[in-house]
Every structure is written in C-alpha cells, then in structure tokens.
Short mmCIF file of N, CA and C in Angstrom, two decimals:
data_model
loop_
_atom_site.label_atom_id
_atom_site.label_comp_id
_atom_site.label_asym_id
_atom_site.label_seq_id
_atom_site.Cartn_x
_atom_site.Cartn_y
_atom_site.Cartn_z
N MET A 1 105.75 84.25 -26.44
CA MET A 1 107.11 84.37 -26.98
C MET A 1 107.42 83.14 -27.88
N ARG A 2 108.00 83.39 -28.92
CA ARG A 2 108.43 82.25 -29.87
C ARG A 2 109.85 82.33 -30.03
N ILE A 3 110.61 81.26 -29.73
CA ILE A 3 112.00 81.17 -29.79
C ILE A 3 112.36 80.30 -31.06
N ASN A 4 112.97 81.00 -32.05
CA ASN A 4 113.40 80.38 -33.34
C ASN A 4 114.97 80.30 -33.36
N ILE A 5 115.39 79.22 -33.99
CA ILE A 5 116.85 79.18 -34.26
C ILE A 5 116.97 79.19 -35.74
N ILE A 6 117.92 80.02 -36.24
CA ILE A 6 118.20 80.13 -37.62
C ILE A 6 119.62 79.85 -37.92
N ALA A 7 119.91 79.07 -38.93
CA ALA A 7 121.25 78.61 -39.26
C ALA A 7 121.40 78.04 -40.60
N ALA A 8 122.54 78.10 -41.16
CA ALA A 8 122.88 77.33 -42.42
C ALA A 8 123.78 76.20 -42.00
N VAL A 9 123.37 74.93 -42.33
CA VAL A 9 124.10 73.78 -41.84
C VAL A 9 124.47 72.86 -42.98
N ALA A 10 125.71 72.34 -42.93
CA ALA A 10 126.14 71.39 -43.97
C ALA A 10 125.58 69.99 -43.51
N GLN A 11 125.83 69.03 -44.39
CA GLN A 11 125.33 67.63 -44.15
C GLN A 11 125.88 67.06 -42.86
N ASP A 12 127.16 67.45 -42.44
CA ASP A 12 127.66 67.02 -41.17
C ASP A 12 127.44 68.02 -40.03
N ARG A 13 126.51 68.94 -40.29
CA ARG A 13 126.04 69.98 -39.30
C ARG A 13 127.13 71.07 -39.13
N ALA A 14 128.19 71.15 -39.94
CA ALA A 14 129.15 72.21 -39.91
C ALA A 14 128.44 73.55 -40.21
N ILE A 15 128.87 74.54 -39.41
CA ILE A 15 128.34 75.97 -39.59
C ILE A 15 129.43 76.97 -39.75
N GLY A 16 130.61 76.67 -39.40
CA GLY A 16 131.66 77.74 -39.45
C GLY A 16 133.05 77.19 -39.45
N TYR A 17 133.95 78.11 -39.77
CA TYR A 17 135.37 77.77 -39.77
C TYR A 17 136.16 79.09 -39.49
N LYS A 18 136.93 79.11 -38.40
CA LYS A 18 137.68 80.30 -38.00
C LYS A 18 136.81 81.55 -37.87
N ASN A 19 135.67 81.38 -37.18
CA ASN A 19 134.65 82.44 -36.87
C ASN A 19 134.06 83.09 -38.16
N LYS A 20 133.98 82.29 -39.21
CA LYS A 20 133.38 82.78 -40.46
C LYS A 20 132.38 81.70 -40.96
N LEU A 21 131.33 82.14 -41.63
CA LEU A 21 130.40 81.22 -42.30
C LEU A 21 131.20 80.44 -43.38
N ILE A 22 130.85 79.17 -43.53
CA ILE A 22 131.54 78.36 -44.53
C ILE A 22 131.01 78.63 -45.93
N TYR A 23 129.75 78.90 -46.07
CA TYR A 23 129.06 79.01 -47.38
C TYR A 23 128.56 80.40 -47.57
N TRP A 24 128.69 80.89 -48.77
CA TRP A 24 128.13 82.16 -49.19
C TRP A 24 126.98 81.91 -50.18
N LEU A 25 125.74 81.93 -49.66
CA LEU A 25 124.50 81.66 -50.41
C LEU A 25 123.65 82.81 -50.37
N PRO A 26 123.64 83.62 -51.43
CA PRO A 26 122.81 84.85 -51.41
C PRO A 26 121.37 84.67 -51.07
N ASP A 27 120.71 83.55 -51.46
CA ASP A 27 119.31 83.39 -51.15
C ASP A 27 119.10 83.06 -49.68
N ASP A 28 120.16 82.41 -49.01
CA ASP A 28 120.07 82.12 -47.58
C ASP A 28 120.21 83.46 -46.87
N LEU A 29 121.07 84.36 -47.31
CA LEU A 29 121.19 85.66 -46.66
C LEU A 29 119.86 86.49 -46.74
N LYS A 30 119.23 86.41 -47.98
CA LYS A 30 117.91 87.08 -48.15
C LYS A 30 116.86 86.48 -47.22
N ARG A 31 116.84 85.23 -47.08
CA ARG A 31 115.87 84.61 -46.15
C ARG A 31 116.18 84.98 -44.71
N PHE A 32 117.41 85.00 -44.33
CA PHE A 32 117.80 85.36 -42.98
C PHE A 32 117.27 86.79 -42.69
N LYS A 33 117.53 87.74 -43.67
CA LYS A 33 117.04 89.08 -43.47
C LYS A 33 115.49 89.19 -43.41
N ALA A 34 114.89 88.48 -44.28
CA ALA A 34 113.41 88.55 -44.32
C ALA A 34 112.77 87.96 -43.00
N LEU A 35 113.35 86.92 -42.46
CA LEU A 35 112.84 86.33 -41.25
C LEU A 35 113.02 87.19 -40.01
N THR A 36 114.28 87.73 -39.96
CA THR A 36 114.72 88.35 -38.73
C THR A 36 114.41 89.82 -38.62
N THR A 37 114.27 90.55 -39.73
CA THR A 37 113.95 91.97 -39.68
C THR A 37 112.72 92.27 -38.91
N GLY A 38 112.86 93.23 -37.98
CA GLY A 38 111.70 93.65 -37.19
C GLY A 38 111.59 92.80 -35.92
N HIS A 39 112.43 91.88 -35.73
CA HIS A 39 112.36 90.99 -34.53
C HIS A 39 113.71 91.04 -33.69
N THR A 40 113.75 90.30 -32.69
CA THR A 40 114.83 90.25 -31.75
C THR A 40 115.81 89.14 -32.19
N ILE A 41 117.13 89.48 -32.27
CA ILE A 41 118.10 88.45 -32.59
C ILE A 41 119.06 88.32 -31.40
N VAL A 42 119.43 87.09 -31.04
CA VAL A 42 120.33 86.79 -29.96
C VAL A 42 121.49 86.11 -30.48
N MET A 43 122.67 86.55 -30.10
CA MET A 43 123.94 85.94 -30.56
C MET A 43 125.06 85.99 -29.47
N GLY A 44 125.98 85.11 -29.67
CA GLY A 44 127.09 85.16 -28.71
C GLY A 44 128.08 86.21 -29.15
N ARG A 45 129.03 86.54 -28.31
CA ARG A 45 130.00 87.57 -28.50
C ARG A 45 130.79 87.32 -29.82
N ARG A 46 131.24 86.10 -30.04
CA ARG A 46 132.04 85.83 -31.23
C ARG A 46 131.26 86.01 -32.49
N THR A 47 129.97 85.64 -32.48
CA THR A 47 129.13 85.83 -33.63
C THR A 47 129.00 87.33 -33.93
N TYR A 48 128.80 88.11 -32.80
CA TYR A 48 128.71 89.53 -32.97
C TYR A 48 129.98 90.08 -33.60
N GLU A 49 131.17 89.57 -33.16
CA GLU A 49 132.45 90.05 -33.68
C GLU A 49 132.69 89.66 -35.11
N SER A 50 131.96 88.65 -35.55
CA SER A 50 132.10 88.21 -36.94
C SER A 50 131.26 89.06 -37.94
N LEU A 51 130.36 89.86 -37.45
CA LEU A 51 129.50 90.63 -38.26
C LEU A 51 130.28 91.85 -38.84
N PRO A 52 130.30 91.98 -40.15
CA PRO A 52 131.18 93.08 -40.79
C PRO A 52 130.90 94.46 -40.27
N LYS A 53 129.63 94.80 -40.00
CA LYS A 53 129.34 96.11 -39.57
C LYS A 53 128.70 96.25 -38.21
N GLY A 54 128.91 95.23 -37.41
CA GLY A 54 128.37 95.27 -36.05
C GLY A 54 126.86 94.93 -35.98
N ALA A 55 126.12 95.60 -35.20
CA ALA A 55 124.70 95.31 -34.97
C ALA A 55 123.97 95.32 -36.29
N LEU A 56 123.04 94.32 -36.44
CA LEU A 56 122.25 94.26 -37.70
C LEU A 56 121.13 95.25 -37.59
N PRO A 57 120.89 96.04 -38.67
CA PRO A 57 119.86 97.09 -38.65
C PRO A 57 118.41 96.49 -38.59
N ASN A 58 117.54 97.29 -38.09
CA ASN A 58 116.08 97.01 -38.01
C ASN A 58 115.77 95.75 -37.24
N ARG A 59 116.59 95.54 -36.27
CA ARG A 59 116.37 94.41 -35.34
C ARG A 59 116.78 94.84 -33.93
N ARG A 60 116.20 94.18 -32.97
CA ARG A 60 116.71 94.27 -31.59
C ARG A 60 117.91 93.35 -31.46
N ASN A 61 119.08 93.83 -31.24
CA ASN A 61 120.28 93.00 -31.22
C ASN A 61 120.69 92.74 -29.69
N ILE A 62 120.72 91.44 -29.35
CA ILE A 62 121.20 91.06 -28.05
C ILE A 62 122.38 90.25 -28.17
N VAL A 63 123.50 90.63 -27.42
CA VAL A 63 124.70 89.86 -27.41
C VAL A 63 124.87 89.21 -26.00
N LEU A 64 125.26 87.92 -26.07
CA LEU A 64 125.48 87.20 -24.78
C LEU A 64 127.05 87.17 -24.57
N SER A 65 127.45 87.62 -23.40
CA SER A 65 128.87 87.60 -23.05
C SER A 65 129.03 87.68 -21.58
N ARG A 66 129.44 86.56 -21.02
CA ARG A 66 129.74 86.50 -19.62
C ARG A 66 130.93 87.51 -19.24
N SER A 67 131.96 87.48 -20.09
CA SER A 67 133.10 88.33 -19.75
C SER A 67 132.84 89.81 -19.86
N ALA A 68 132.02 90.19 -20.86
CA ALA A 68 131.71 91.62 -20.97
C ALA A 68 130.84 92.08 -19.81
N CYS A 69 130.09 91.26 -19.25
CA CYS A 69 129.20 91.66 -18.12
C CYS A 69 130.02 91.62 -16.79
N ASN A 70 131.25 91.12 -16.86
CA ASN A 70 132.10 91.06 -15.66
C ASN A 70 132.98 92.35 -15.67
N PRO A 71 132.76 93.22 -14.70
CA PRO A 71 133.60 94.43 -14.70
C PRO A 71 135.07 94.26 -14.51
N ALA A 72 135.49 93.02 -14.04
CA ALA A 72 136.88 92.79 -13.80
C ALA A 72 137.61 92.18 -15.01
N THR A 73 137.01 92.24 -16.15
CA THR A 73 137.64 91.66 -17.36
C THR A 73 138.95 92.43 -17.65
N PRO A 74 140.07 91.84 -17.72
CA PRO A 74 141.30 92.51 -18.01
C PRO A 74 141.31 93.28 -19.32
N GLY A 75 141.84 94.50 -19.33
CA GLY A 75 141.93 95.24 -20.55
C GLY A 75 140.63 95.94 -20.92
N GLU A 76 139.57 95.73 -20.18
CA GLU A 76 138.30 96.29 -20.56
C GLU A 76 137.85 97.41 -19.55
N ALA A 77 138.75 97.68 -18.53
CA ALA A 77 138.35 98.63 -17.49
C ALA A 77 138.09 100.00 -18.22
N GLY A 78 137.01 100.70 -17.76
CA GLY A 78 136.68 101.96 -18.33
C GLY A 78 135.89 101.95 -19.60
N LYS A 79 135.78 100.78 -20.26
CA LYS A 79 134.95 100.70 -21.47
C LYS A 79 133.59 100.29 -21.16
N GLY A 80 132.60 101.05 -21.49
CA GLY A 80 131.21 100.73 -21.25
C GLY A 80 130.75 99.67 -22.29
N LEU A 81 129.66 98.95 -21.92
CA LEU A 81 129.15 97.95 -22.91
C LEU A 81 128.62 98.63 -24.12
N SER A 82 128.14 99.80 -24.05
CA SER A 82 127.54 100.52 -25.27
C SER A 82 128.69 100.92 -26.21
N GLU A 83 129.90 101.11 -25.68
CA GLU A 83 131.07 101.33 -26.57
C GLU A 83 131.53 100.13 -27.27
N ARG A 84 131.52 99.02 -26.53
CA ARG A 84 131.98 97.76 -27.14
C ARG A 84 131.01 97.08 -28.02
N TYR A 85 129.74 97.28 -27.67
CA TYR A 85 128.62 96.68 -28.45
C TYR A 85 127.54 97.69 -28.81
N PRO A 86 127.92 98.69 -29.70
CA PRO A 86 126.93 99.71 -30.03
C PRO A 86 125.67 99.19 -30.58
N ASN A 87 124.56 99.77 -30.20
CA ASN A 87 123.22 99.40 -30.68
C ASN A 87 122.82 98.00 -30.27
N CYS A 88 123.43 97.45 -29.18
CA CYS A 88 123.10 96.16 -28.69
C CYS A 88 122.82 96.11 -27.18
N GLU A 89 122.01 95.19 -26.76
CA GLU A 89 121.92 94.92 -25.33
C GLU A 89 122.75 93.77 -25.06
N VAL A 90 123.37 93.77 -23.95
CA VAL A 90 124.33 92.73 -23.54
C VAL A 90 123.85 92.04 -22.23
N TYR A 91 123.77 90.68 -22.29
CA TYR A 91 123.45 89.94 -21.01
C TYR A 91 124.46 88.86 -20.86
N ALA A 92 124.54 88.38 -19.64
CA ALA A 92 125.52 87.34 -19.30
C ALA A 92 125.09 85.95 -19.72
N SER A 93 123.77 85.75 -19.86
CA SER A 93 123.23 84.38 -20.14
C SER A 93 122.01 84.43 -21.14
N LEU A 94 121.78 83.33 -21.69
CA LEU A 94 120.55 83.20 -22.58
C LEU A 94 119.32 83.44 -21.75
N GLU A 95 119.33 82.83 -20.57
CA GLU A 95 118.06 82.90 -19.70
C GLU A 95 117.84 84.32 -19.32
N GLU A 96 118.89 85.05 -18.97
CA GLU A 96 118.73 86.48 -18.60
C GLU A 96 118.25 87.29 -19.84
N ALA A 97 118.78 87.04 -20.96
CA ALA A 97 118.31 87.76 -22.15
C ALA A 97 116.78 87.51 -22.47
N ILE A 98 116.40 86.24 -22.38
CA ILE A 98 115.01 85.90 -22.63
C ILE A 98 114.14 86.53 -21.60
N SER A 99 114.65 86.63 -20.34
CA SER A 99 113.79 87.23 -19.33
C SER A 99 113.53 88.76 -19.61
N HIS A 100 114.25 89.34 -20.47
CA HIS A 100 114.09 90.72 -20.80
C HIS A 100 113.29 90.91 -22.10
N CYS A 101 112.74 89.85 -22.63
CA CYS A 101 111.93 89.85 -23.82
C CYS A 101 110.44 89.83 -23.46
N ALA A 102 109.62 90.49 -24.25
CA ALA A 102 108.23 90.48 -24.07
C ALA A 102 107.57 89.22 -24.49
N PRO A 103 106.43 88.85 -23.82
CA PRO A 103 105.72 87.62 -24.28
C PRO A 103 105.36 87.53 -25.79
N GLU A 104 105.12 88.67 -26.44
CA GLU A 104 104.73 88.67 -27.83
C GLU A 104 105.98 88.69 -28.83
N GLU A 105 107.09 88.79 -28.27
CA GLU A 105 108.33 88.86 -29.11
C GLU A 105 108.61 87.62 -29.84
N ASP A 106 109.11 87.78 -31.11
CA ASP A 106 109.61 86.62 -31.89
C ASP A 106 111.15 86.80 -31.79
N ILE A 107 111.77 85.76 -31.20
CA ILE A 107 113.20 85.80 -31.01
C ILE A 107 113.87 84.77 -31.89
N TYR A 108 114.95 85.32 -32.55
CA TYR A 108 115.81 84.43 -33.39
C TYR A 108 117.18 84.32 -32.83
N ILE A 109 117.58 83.10 -32.53
CA ILE A 109 118.95 82.74 -32.08
C ILE A 109 119.77 82.60 -33.37
N ILE A 110 120.82 83.40 -33.48
CA ILE A 110 121.66 83.36 -34.80
C ILE A 110 123.04 82.83 -34.59
N GLY A 111 123.41 82.35 -33.39
CA GLY A 111 124.65 81.65 -33.27
C GLY A 111 125.48 82.21 -32.10
N GLY A 112 126.56 81.62 -31.83
CA GLY A 112 127.26 80.52 -32.43
C GLY A 112 126.86 79.22 -31.78
N ALA A 113 127.73 78.21 -31.99
CA ALA A 113 127.43 76.84 -31.63
C ALA A 113 127.03 76.64 -30.18
N SER A 114 127.72 77.28 -29.26
CA SER A 114 127.33 77.07 -27.87
C SER A 114 125.99 77.73 -27.54
N ILE A 115 125.66 78.82 -28.15
CA ILE A 115 124.34 79.44 -27.98
C ILE A 115 123.27 78.58 -28.56
N TYR A 116 123.54 78.04 -29.75
CA TYR A 116 122.57 77.10 -30.36
C TYR A 116 122.34 75.89 -29.43
N GLY A 117 123.35 75.33 -28.86
CA GLY A 117 123.23 74.26 -27.94
C GLY A 117 122.39 74.52 -26.73
N GLN A 118 122.56 75.74 -26.24
CA GLN A 118 121.81 76.19 -24.98
C GLN A 118 120.36 76.41 -25.37
N ALA A 119 120.17 77.00 -26.58
CA ALA A 119 118.77 77.32 -27.04
C ALA A 119 117.91 76.21 -27.54
N LEU A 120 118.60 75.15 -28.06
CA LEU A 120 117.80 74.07 -28.71
C LEU A 120 116.76 73.48 -27.69
N PRO A 121 116.94 73.19 -26.49
CA PRO A 121 115.89 72.63 -25.67
C PRO A 121 114.71 73.58 -25.48
N MET A 122 114.99 74.89 -25.55
CA MET A 122 113.84 75.84 -25.31
C MET A 122 113.18 76.41 -26.60
N ALA A 123 113.82 76.01 -27.72
CA ALA A 123 113.33 76.52 -29.01
C ALA A 123 112.03 75.96 -29.43
N ASP A 124 111.21 76.75 -30.16
CA ASP A 124 110.00 76.28 -30.74
C ASP A 124 110.11 75.83 -32.12
N ARG A 125 111.03 76.52 -32.86
CA ARG A 125 111.12 76.30 -34.33
C ARG A 125 112.61 76.38 -34.73
N LEU A 126 112.95 75.63 -35.70
CA LEU A 126 114.22 75.67 -36.41
C LEU A 126 114.00 76.24 -37.82
N CYS A 127 114.70 77.21 -38.25
CA CYS A 127 114.61 77.72 -39.56
C CYS A 127 116.03 77.45 -40.18
N LEU A 128 116.16 76.38 -40.87
CA LEU A 128 117.54 75.95 -41.31
C LEU A 128 117.63 75.95 -42.81
N THR A 129 118.82 76.29 -43.23
CA THR A 129 119.19 76.15 -44.63
C THR A 129 120.17 74.90 -44.65
N GLU A 130 119.70 73.84 -45.17
CA GLU A 130 120.44 72.58 -45.23
C GLU A 130 121.20 72.52 -46.57
N ILE A 131 122.58 72.48 -46.45
CA ILE A 131 123.35 72.55 -47.66
C ILE A 131 123.80 71.15 -48.05
N ALA A 132 123.69 70.85 -49.33
CA ALA A 132 124.03 69.53 -49.82
C ALA A 132 125.51 69.40 -50.03
N ASP A 133 126.25 69.49 -49.00
CA ASP A 133 127.76 69.43 -49.04
C ASP A 133 128.26 69.20 -47.64
N THR A 134 129.49 68.62 -47.60
CA THR A 134 130.28 68.50 -46.35
C THR A 134 131.57 69.23 -46.61
N PRO A 135 131.85 70.31 -45.86
CA PRO A 135 133.05 71.13 -46.15
C PRO A 135 134.33 70.32 -45.82
N ALA A 136 135.45 70.80 -46.49
CA ALA A 136 136.74 70.19 -46.19
C ALA A 136 137.21 70.58 -44.81
N GLU A 137 136.88 71.83 -44.43
CA GLU A 137 137.33 72.29 -43.09
C GLU A 137 136.18 72.97 -42.37
N ALA A 138 135.99 72.60 -41.14
CA ALA A 138 135.08 73.21 -40.26
C ALA A 138 135.45 73.05 -38.83
N ASP A 139 135.25 74.03 -37.99
CA ASP A 139 135.58 73.87 -36.53
C ASP A 139 134.39 74.14 -35.69
N THR A 140 133.27 74.51 -36.26
CA THR A 140 132.03 74.79 -35.47
C THR A 140 130.85 74.00 -36.11
N PHE A 141 130.08 73.41 -35.13
CA PHE A 141 128.98 72.54 -35.66
C PHE A 141 127.68 72.87 -34.91
N PHE A 142 126.62 72.72 -35.63
CA PHE A 142 125.26 72.86 -35.09
C PHE A 142 124.97 71.68 -34.25
N PRO A 143 124.22 71.76 -33.13
CA PRO A 143 123.94 70.65 -32.33
C PRO A 143 123.04 69.62 -33.07
N ASP A 144 123.01 68.39 -32.70
CA ASP A 144 122.21 67.37 -33.28
C ASP A 144 120.74 67.65 -33.12
N TYR A 145 120.02 67.73 -34.18
CA TYR A 145 118.56 67.94 -34.19
C TYR A 145 117.82 66.81 -34.75
N SER A 146 118.36 65.69 -34.79
CA SER A 146 117.75 64.47 -35.45
C SER A 146 116.59 63.88 -34.61
N GLN A 147 116.56 64.19 -33.38
CA GLN A 147 115.43 63.74 -32.47
C GLN A 147 114.68 64.88 -31.88
N GLY A 148 113.38 64.70 -31.83
CA GLY A 148 112.52 65.67 -31.16
C GLY A 148 112.02 66.77 -31.98
N TRP A 149 112.29 66.74 -33.33
CA TRP A 149 111.86 67.79 -34.24
C TRP A 149 111.12 67.16 -35.45
N ARG A 150 110.12 67.80 -35.96
CA ARG A 150 109.49 67.29 -37.19
C ARG A 150 109.49 68.38 -38.19
N GLU A 151 109.76 68.00 -39.41
CA GLU A 151 109.82 68.88 -40.57
C GLU A 151 108.37 69.39 -40.90
N THR A 152 108.22 70.75 -41.03
CA THR A 152 106.94 71.32 -41.31
C THR A 152 106.87 72.01 -42.68
N TRP A 153 108.03 72.29 -43.24
CA TRP A 153 108.05 72.98 -44.57
C TRP A 153 109.44 72.82 -45.13
N ARG A 154 109.55 72.68 -46.49
CA ARG A 154 110.79 72.55 -47.17
C ARG A 154 110.60 73.18 -48.56
N GLU A 155 111.72 73.84 -48.99
CA GLU A 155 111.83 74.45 -50.29
C GLU A 155 113.19 74.10 -50.88
N ASP A 156 113.30 73.31 -51.88
CA ASP A 156 114.54 72.84 -52.43
C ASP A 156 115.07 73.82 -53.52
N HIS A 157 116.36 74.04 -53.53
CA HIS A 157 117.03 74.89 -54.47
C HIS A 157 118.22 74.20 -55.11
N PRO A 158 118.33 74.10 -56.42
CA PRO A 158 119.52 73.51 -57.04
C PRO A 158 120.71 74.48 -56.96
N ALA A 159 121.93 73.93 -57.19
CA ALA A 159 123.09 74.81 -57.33
C ALA A 159 122.84 75.58 -58.67
N ASP A 160 123.36 76.83 -58.72
CA ASP A 160 123.29 77.62 -59.87
C ASP A 160 124.47 78.58 -59.89
N GLU A 161 124.40 79.62 -60.85
CA GLU A 161 125.50 80.49 -60.98
C GLU A 161 125.87 81.28 -59.76
N ARG A 162 124.88 81.50 -58.88
CA ARG A 162 125.08 82.31 -57.66
C ARG A 162 125.25 81.42 -56.41
N HIS A 163 124.96 80.13 -56.49
CA HIS A 163 125.00 79.24 -55.39
C HIS A 163 125.78 77.98 -55.75
N SER A 164 126.93 77.83 -55.02
CA SER A 164 127.85 76.76 -55.42
C SER A 164 127.39 75.33 -55.02
N HIS A 165 126.37 75.25 -54.19
CA HIS A 165 125.84 73.96 -53.74
C HIS A 165 124.33 74.03 -53.73
N ALA A 166 123.69 72.85 -53.96
CA ALA A 166 122.25 72.75 -53.77
C ALA A 166 121.94 72.88 -52.28
N PHE A 167 120.74 73.42 -51.98
CA PHE A 167 120.37 73.64 -50.57
C PHE A 167 118.84 73.59 -50.47
N ALA A 168 118.42 73.48 -49.26
CA ALA A 168 116.95 73.55 -49.02
C ALA A 168 116.65 74.39 -47.80
N PHE A 169 115.69 75.17 -47.86
CA PHE A 169 115.13 75.92 -46.68
C PHE A 169 114.23 74.87 -46.05
N VAL A 170 114.51 74.61 -44.73
CA VAL A 170 113.67 73.62 -44.05
C VAL A 170 113.34 74.19 -42.66
N ASP A 171 112.02 74.17 -42.35
CA ASP A 171 111.56 74.52 -41.03
C ASP A 171 111.12 73.23 -40.31
N TYR A 172 111.46 73.28 -38.98
CA TYR A 172 111.16 72.19 -38.07
C TYR A 172 110.42 72.82 -36.91
N GLU A 173 109.47 72.03 -36.33
CA GLU A 173 108.88 72.40 -35.04
C GLU A 173 109.06 71.23 -34.03
N LYS A 174 109.02 71.58 -32.80
CA LYS A 174 109.25 70.58 -31.74
C LYS A 174 108.17 69.51 -31.95
N ASP A 175 108.65 68.28 -31.93
CA ASP A 175 107.73 67.11 -31.99
C ASP A 175 107.10 66.88 -30.64
N GLU A 176 105.85 67.13 -30.57
CA GLU A 176 105.11 67.04 -29.27
C GLU A 176 104.71 65.63 -28.85
N ARG A 177 105.10 64.63 -29.69
CA ARG A 177 104.69 63.27 -29.38
C ARG A 177 105.37 62.71 -28.06
#
C-alpha cells in the first residue's frame, strides 16, 4: 500500500479559506485528476462537503467523519450514511479507513488540514503544487513538511493567461536517512 498526500500549497502553506480552495489553477486540477483517477481518495467530511458534485467519479471515495459514524448525532436520526455520503465509504478514523484498503492500493489523502496532519507521519509521498504566492486571507494550512522529506521531482510553471501565479509540481518522498 502506498499512501500519497496531494495538495496545492501557498508559500506560507495556506491551502484554504472558508472551506474553499484559495487558488484556481487548471493545470493543478488536471494533475489531481490524472494522479487520483482509478485510485482511492480519502478526505475529511468538510472536504467532501466542499466538492461541488459530491463523490469524485472513477475513484474509491472514503470520507472520514466521527460524527457521521455516531448514531446519536443530533438531527441525523434516520439518515443512513449512504444517503448523506452517496458513492462513498465512511469511517470514523484514518486508521480504520486504511485498515479497509488492500495492500496493493494507491491511496491519496486529499484534505483537509487535520486529515493531512494525521496522514503525514504515515505517508510515503507528497504530491504538491507549490504556488509562488502568499494569499491575503487563509484559515487552513498544510502541516510543516520541511523536515523528513526529500524532493524527488519538480516541474516549474510560469504564470500565464490561465494561471494567476507561478507554481511548481513537486513530489517528495520520505527521507530515510
């Protein structure tokens, strides 16, 4: 099993504001789709709720939600998980979700910040889009990855008519030193 973390991060590690992505970079979205299609994606409840059409197609979607897995959640009585999270599997913890994955699965952690923080120690690879900007407003940040990771691949992209900021696709693997 290979655990990958995928995210677009600003220079200050900002990743979101008010449960929305800060940057709209079409090439980043294309890379996200290319890397995750056909694989398992794991996300927190709020990340799932931020998706415009719910579960992402052609992927195994796993949502982490302690409250959804608790039958005593106020206002949720009588609603099944399949109604609240169509086409998704729901688990109470990252550890539980991973225990339901096969050894040959490629897993992509797609957010949010607390899930990234939980996954970082167990991840094998980071697939990041590093954006050459610091946003004026952000309330969600990627965990610090300055220690314990080594860059294995980079592809730089200048700002252009479709991308408001320069960015780089950067892959990191755990530094085994």
